[in-house]
Tab-separated table of C-alpha atoms in Angstrom:
chain	number	residue	atom	x	y	z
A	1	MET	CA	12.832	4.220	-20.020
A	2	PRO	CA	11.933	7.702	-18.107
A	3	SER	CA	13.084	7.397	-14.276
A	4	TYR	CA	10.112	8.214	-11.976
A	5	GLN	CA	9.942	8.716	-8.604
A	6	ALA	CA	6.237	8.506	-7.793
A	7	VAL	CA	3.230	6.877	-9.374
A	8	LEU	CA	-0.113	8.790	-8.898
A	9	PHE	CA	-3.495	6.757	-9.571
A	10	ASP	CA	-6.691	7.615	-10.321
A	11	PHE	CA	-9.858	5.715	-7.861
A	12	PHE	CA	-12.924	4.606	-9.466
A	13	GLY	CA	-11.665	2.372	-12.246
A	14	THR	CA	-8.375	2.083	-11.408
A	15	LEU	CA	-7.152	1.103	-8.435
A	16	THR	CA	-10.608	-0.374	-8.339
A	17	ARG	CA	-13.181	-2.625	-10.889
A	18	SER	CA	-15.851	-0.580	-12.722
A	19	VAL	CA	-18.156	1.163	-10.914
A	20	GLN	CA	-21.926	1.445	-11.554
A	21	ARG	CA	-24.669	2.351	-9.144
A	22	GLY	CA	-25.939	-0.461	-7.314
A	23	ALA	CA	-28.878	-1.637	-5.357
A	24	ALA	CA	-28.089	0.069	-2.155
A	25	HIS	CA	-28.568	3.427	-4.013
A	26	LEU	CA	-32.424	2.570	-4.467
A	27	GLY	CA	-32.875	2.963	-0.613
A	28	THR	CA	-31.225	6.659	-0.696
A	29	ALA	CA	-33.921	7.290	-3.139
A	30	GLU	CA	-37.023	5.928	-0.989
A	31	LEU	CA	-35.480	7.696	1.929
A	32	LEU	CA	-35.952	11.076	-0.284
A	33	GLY	CA	-39.205	10.381	-1.386
A	34	CYS	CA	-37.470	10.735	-4.626
A	35	PRO	CA	-37.753	8.041	-7.836
A	36	THR	CA	-34.868	6.821	-8.310
A	37	GLU	CA	-34.558	7.690	-11.963
A	38	THR	CA	-35.518	11.098	-11.021
A	39	LEU	CA	-32.426	11.212	-8.215
A	40	ASN	CA	-29.622	9.338	-11.136
A	41	GLU	CA	-30.276	11.829	-13.736
A	42	VAL	CA	-29.761	14.465	-11.308
A	43	LEU	CA	-26.631	12.998	-9.894
A	44	ASN	CA	-25.382	12.748	-13.273
A	45	ARG	CA	-25.802	15.797	-14.718
A	46	THR	CA	-24.611	17.462	-11.259
A	47	TYR	CA	-21.443	15.596	-11.406
A	48	TYR	CA	-18.687	17.903	-11.438
A	49	GLU	CA	-20.577	20.707	-9.650
A	50	ARG	CA	-20.935	18.400	-6.424
A	51	ALA	CA	-17.852	16.905	-6.699
A	52	THR	CA	-15.889	20.843	-6.477
A	53	GLY	CA	-17.791	20.523	-2.952
A	54	ARG	CA	-19.202	23.793	-3.751
A	55	PHE	CA	-22.724	23.119	-2.207
A	56	GLY	CA	-20.895	22.396	1.277
A	57	ASN	CA	-20.630	19.321	3.335
A	58	ALA	CA	-22.696	15.838	2.190
A	59	GLU	CA	-25.749	17.240	3.592
A	60	ALA	CA	-25.725	20.501	2.206
A	61	THR	CA	-25.198	19.143	-0.926
A	62	LEU	CA	-27.719	16.205	-0.552
A	63	ARG	CA	-30.086	19.140	-0.088
A	64	TRP	CA	-29.059	20.892	-2.752
A	65	VAL	CA	-29.357	17.546	-5.056
A	66	CYS	CA	-32.839	17.272	-3.986
A	67	ALA	CA	-34.003	20.677	-4.789
A	68	GLN	CA	-32.988	20.249	-8.387
A	69	ALA	CA	-34.843	16.899	-8.728
A	70	GLY	CA	-38.335	18.957	-7.069
A	71	VAL	CA	-38.500	17.319	-3.641
A	72	HIS	CA	-37.743	18.477	0.149
A	73	PRO	CA	-37.346	16.112	2.450
A	74	SER	CA	-36.826	16.382	6.217
A	75	ASP	CA	-33.940	16.841	8.114
A	76	ARG	CA	-34.074	13.659	9.651
A	77	ALA	CA	-34.929	12.033	6.137
A	78	VAL	CA	-31.581	13.869	4.390
A	79	ARG	CA	-29.105	12.841	7.082
A	80	ALA	CA	-30.158	9.187	6.802
A	81	ALA	CA	-30.451	9.394	3.090
A	82	VAL	CA	-26.564	10.814	3.745
A	83	ALA	CA	-25.629	7.744	5.590
A	84	SER	CA	-27.330	5.543	3.086
A	85	ARG	CA	-25.315	7.163	0.101
A	86	HIS	CA	-22.335	6.604	2.072
A	87	ARG	CA	-23.157	3.096	2.256
A	88	ALA	CA	-24.250	2.537	-1.559
A	89	VAL	CA	-21.057	4.247	-2.513
A	90	ARG	CA	-19.205	2.128	-0.653
A	91	ALA	CA	-20.670	-0.622	-1.581
A	92	ASP	CA	-20.356	0.250	-5.383
A	93	THR	CA	-16.273	-0.077	-4.192
A	94	ARG	CA	-14.327	-2.913	-4.750
A	95	LEU	CA	-10.249	-2.764	-4.925
A	96	ARG	CA	-8.777	-4.469	-8.121
A	97	ALA	CA	-7.122	-7.494	-6.838
A	98	ASP	CA	-3.702	-6.270	-7.974
A	99	ALA	CA	-3.817	-2.944	-6.377
A	100	VAL	CA	-2.302	-3.617	-2.650
A	101	PRO	CA	0.275	-5.714	-4.334
A	102	VAL	CA	1.454	-3.162	-7.212
A	103	LEU	CA	1.094	-0.264	-4.183
A	104	ALA	CA	3.166	-2.558	-2.298
A	105	ALA	CA	5.833	-3.203	-4.995
A	106	LEU	CA	6.309	0.123	-5.652
A	107	ARG	CA	6.826	1.454	-2.171
A	108	GLN	CA	9.483	-1.246	-1.781
A	109	ARG	CA	11.437	-0.285	-4.518
A	110	GLY	CA	11.347	3.157	-3.099
A	111	LEU	CA	8.651	5.239	-5.271
A	112	ARG	CA	5.998	6.940	-3.953
A	113	THR	CA	2.238	6.514	-4.380
A	114	GLY	CA	-0.638	8.521	-4.140
A	115	VAL	CA	-4.527	9.177	-5.249
A	116	ILE	CA	-5.913	11.677	-7.666
A	117	SER	CA	-9.904	11.254	-7.690
A	118	ASP	CA	-12.806	13.370	-8.737
A	119	CYS	CA	-15.411	12.629	-6.021
A	120	THR	CA	-18.019	13.567	-3.877
A	121	HIS	CA	-17.754	13.450	0.100
A	122	GLU	CA	-17.723	9.851	0.569
A	123	LEU	CA	-14.216	8.660	-0.450
A	124	PRO	CA	-12.356	10.797	1.643
A	125	ALA	CA	-14.654	9.492	4.169
A	126	PHE	CA	-14.189	6.042	3.543
A	127	LEU	CA	-11.080	5.057	1.870
A	128	PRO	CA	-9.143	5.297	5.232
A	129	GLN	CA	-10.681	2.170	6.177
A	130	LEU	CA	-9.485	0.021	2.779
A	131	ALA	CA	-6.633	-2.018	2.589
A	132	ILE	CA	-4.383	0.700	0.035
A	133	ALA	CA	-4.935	3.425	2.670
A	134	PRO	CA	-1.474	2.858	4.867
A	135	LEU	CA	0.528	2.188	0.816
A	136	LEU	CA	-0.798	5.989	-0.289
A	137	ASP	CA	1.780	8.885	0.177
A	138	VAL	CA	-0.907	11.504	-0.765
A	139	ARG	CA	-4.413	11.777	-1.500
A	140	VAL	CA	-6.030	14.325	-3.713
A	141	TYR	CA	-9.662	14.651	-3.742
A	142	SER	CA	-11.776	16.999	-5.780
A	143	VAL	CA	-14.295	17.690	-3.181
A	144	GLN	CA	-11.211	19.110	-1.003
A	145	VAL	CA	-9.322	21.363	-3.477
A	146	GLY	CA	-12.168	22.508	-5.077
A	147	ARG	CA	-10.945	21.748	-8.810
A	148	CYS	CA	-12.077	18.901	-10.780
A	149	LYS	CA	-9.555	16.683	-13.858
A	150	PRO	CA	-8.460	17.998	-16.115
A	151	ASP	CA	-7.519	20.953	-13.783
A	152	ALA	CA	-3.498	20.964	-13.189
A	153	ALA	CA	-4.506	22.048	-9.874
A	154	LEU	CA	-4.655	18.826	-8.525
A	155	TYR	CA	-1.936	17.109	-10.104
A	156	LEU	CA	0.252	20.252	-8.801
A	157	THR	CA	-1.463	19.413	-5.488
A	158	ALA	CA	-0.017	16.181	-5.090
A	159	CYS	CA	3.504	17.636	-6.397
A	160	ARG	CA	3.171	20.046	-3.654
A	161	ARG	CA	2.639	17.046	-1.163
A	162	LEU	CA	5.047	15.071	-2.266
A	163	GLY	CA	8.103	17.731	-2.711
A	164	LEU	CA	8.028	16.367	-6.200
A	165	ALA	CA	8.482	18.298	-9.948
A	166	PRO	CA	5.487	17.042	-12.059
A	167	ARG	CA	7.891	15.020	-14.407
A	168	ASP	CA	9.393	13.165	-11.732
A	169	CYS	CA	5.488	11.205	-11.677
A	170	LEU	CA	3.497	9.046	-13.647
A	171	TYR	CA	0.063	9.065	-13.799
A	172	VAL	CA	-2.341	5.950	-14.242
A	173	GLY	CA	-6.147	6.445	-14.926
A	174	ASP	CA	-8.741	4.826	-17.388
A	175	GLY	CA	-9.227	8.265	-18.808
A	176	GLY	CA	-12.623	9.449	-17.284
A	177	SER	CA	-12.518	13.113	-17.035
A	178	GLN	CA	-9.912	13.930	-19.758
A	179	GLU	CA	-7.424	12.565	-17.071
A	180	LEU	CA	-4.841	11.749	-19.061
A	181	THR	CA	-4.802	14.619	-20.966
A	182	GLY	CA	-4.733	16.894	-17.860
A	183	ALA	CA	-1.488	14.758	-16.149
A	184	GLU	CA	0.566	15.772	-19.751
A	185	ARG	CA	-0.711	19.475	-19.580
A	186	ALA	CA	0.142	19.673	-16.029
A	187	GLY	CA	3.805	17.894	-16.837
A	188	MET	CA	3.645	14.447	-15.466
A	189	SER	CA	4.023	11.784	-18.006
A	190	ALA	CA	0.768	9.357	-18.454
A	191	VAL	CA	-0.645	6.021	-18.927
A	192	ARG	CA	-4.838	4.582	-19.797
A	193	LEU	CA	-5.745	1.704	-17.779
A	194	ALA	CA	-7.731	-0.250	-20.282
A	195	ALA	CA	-8.830	-3.156	-18.545
A	196	PRO	CA	-11.459	-5.189	-20.056
A	197	ASP	CA	-13.833	-4.988	-17.196
A	198	LEU	CA	-14.055	-0.848	-17.746
A	199	ALA	CA	-16.277	-1.283	-21.082
A	200	GLU	CA	-19.186	-1.663	-18.053
A	201	HIS	CA	-17.487	1.519	-16.048
A	202	MET	CA	-19.802	4.531	-15.181
A	203	VAL	CA	-17.589	7.488	-16.842
A	204	PHE	CA	-18.051	11.354	-17.263
A	205	ASN	CA	-15.821	13.167	-19.742
A	206	ALA	CA	-14.220	10.319	-21.032
A	207	ASP	CA	-10.138	11.137	-22.624
A	208	ARG	CA	-11.409	9.608	-26.207
A	209	ASP	CA	-8.780	10.614	-28.122
A	210	TRP	CA	-5.919	9.459	-26.203
A	211	ARG	CA	-3.566	8.215	-28.064
A	212	GLY	CA	-0.678	7.516	-25.289
A	213	PRO	CA	0.487	4.184	-23.998
A	214	THR	CA	-1.751	1.911	-22.445
A	215	LEU	CA	-1.988	-1.079	-20.200
A	216	GLY	CA	-4.260	-3.872	-20.466
A	217	ALA	CA	-4.120	-4.761	-16.301
A	218	LEU	CA	-2.901	-2.724	-13.519
A	219	HIS	CA	-0.637	-5.017	-12.352
A	220	ASP	CA	1.480	-3.782	-16.450
A	221	VAL	CA	2.394	-0.516	-14.557
A	222	LEU	CA	5.407	-2.314	-12.205
A	223	GLY	CA	6.751	-2.711	-15.774
A	224	LEU	CA	6.986	1.135	-16.901
A	225	ALA	CA	7.660	2.006	-13.310
A	226	GLY	CA	10.687	-0.714	-12.914
A	227	ALA	CA	8.946	-2.206	-10.164
A	228	ALA	CA	8.320	-6.150	-9.607
A	229	VAL	CA	5.351	-7.562	-8.773
A	230	VAL	CA	4.875	-9.482	-5.512
A	231	GLY	CA	2.477	-12.018	-4.468
A	232	MET	CA	-1.046	-11.290	-5.919
A	233	GLY	CA	-4.594	-11.932	-5.177
A	234	VAL	CA	-5.763	-9.777	-2.229
A	235	ASP	CA	-9.391	-8.588	-2.983
A	236	GLY	CA	-9.014	-5.260	-0.606
A	237	ARG	CA	-12.608	-4.967	1.105
A	238	ALA	CA	-11.028	-3.755	4.167
A	239	GLY	CA	-12.811	-2.368	7.696
């Protein structure tokens, strides 16, 4: 079994349970004066453009989205919608029950841990309030790096911040954004999380041809990393 010095995780669908846009997103559409279906269509179609941060901050990005949807809300409405969207994405985010115990067990064994996530502006704003935050040595967000998976830049940024070579790192993800293929191309080992709830997960550009190792539950990574799980059952809603 390979010896790793760090385990790096995808966030949505990996450290969290499956994600779908919940009812809270309806309020964002209402504030913008945009039909929910239209807004969701634009959000889906432009995900990777937005996740690279190319349109500026959260407010500027939402203005651009509105233009794509054919609506032109006031400055006040856009500011309110940015706050509404932040709350909605946060409400969609539920950590897996074993996320905190797994990260804690890895760190107790001396391994470094981190997150590499394709995301828009909301995740960097609320992740520091989550129960996993103190257990992460590095956090790499596409919206800050300016690239999305499977671009090697995200994986190599994590390695650089940790002071490790890619071969020293194990990457764990559900397979969205061809992240597993990207991790291997960057020089890491990769494993897919295939938890049952992910059948309902909102995913873009899935790694459908992945033929590498697969785990049925997040805590199974401890076997690959040589760590023993300690005390499970933390929901993860912190702050």
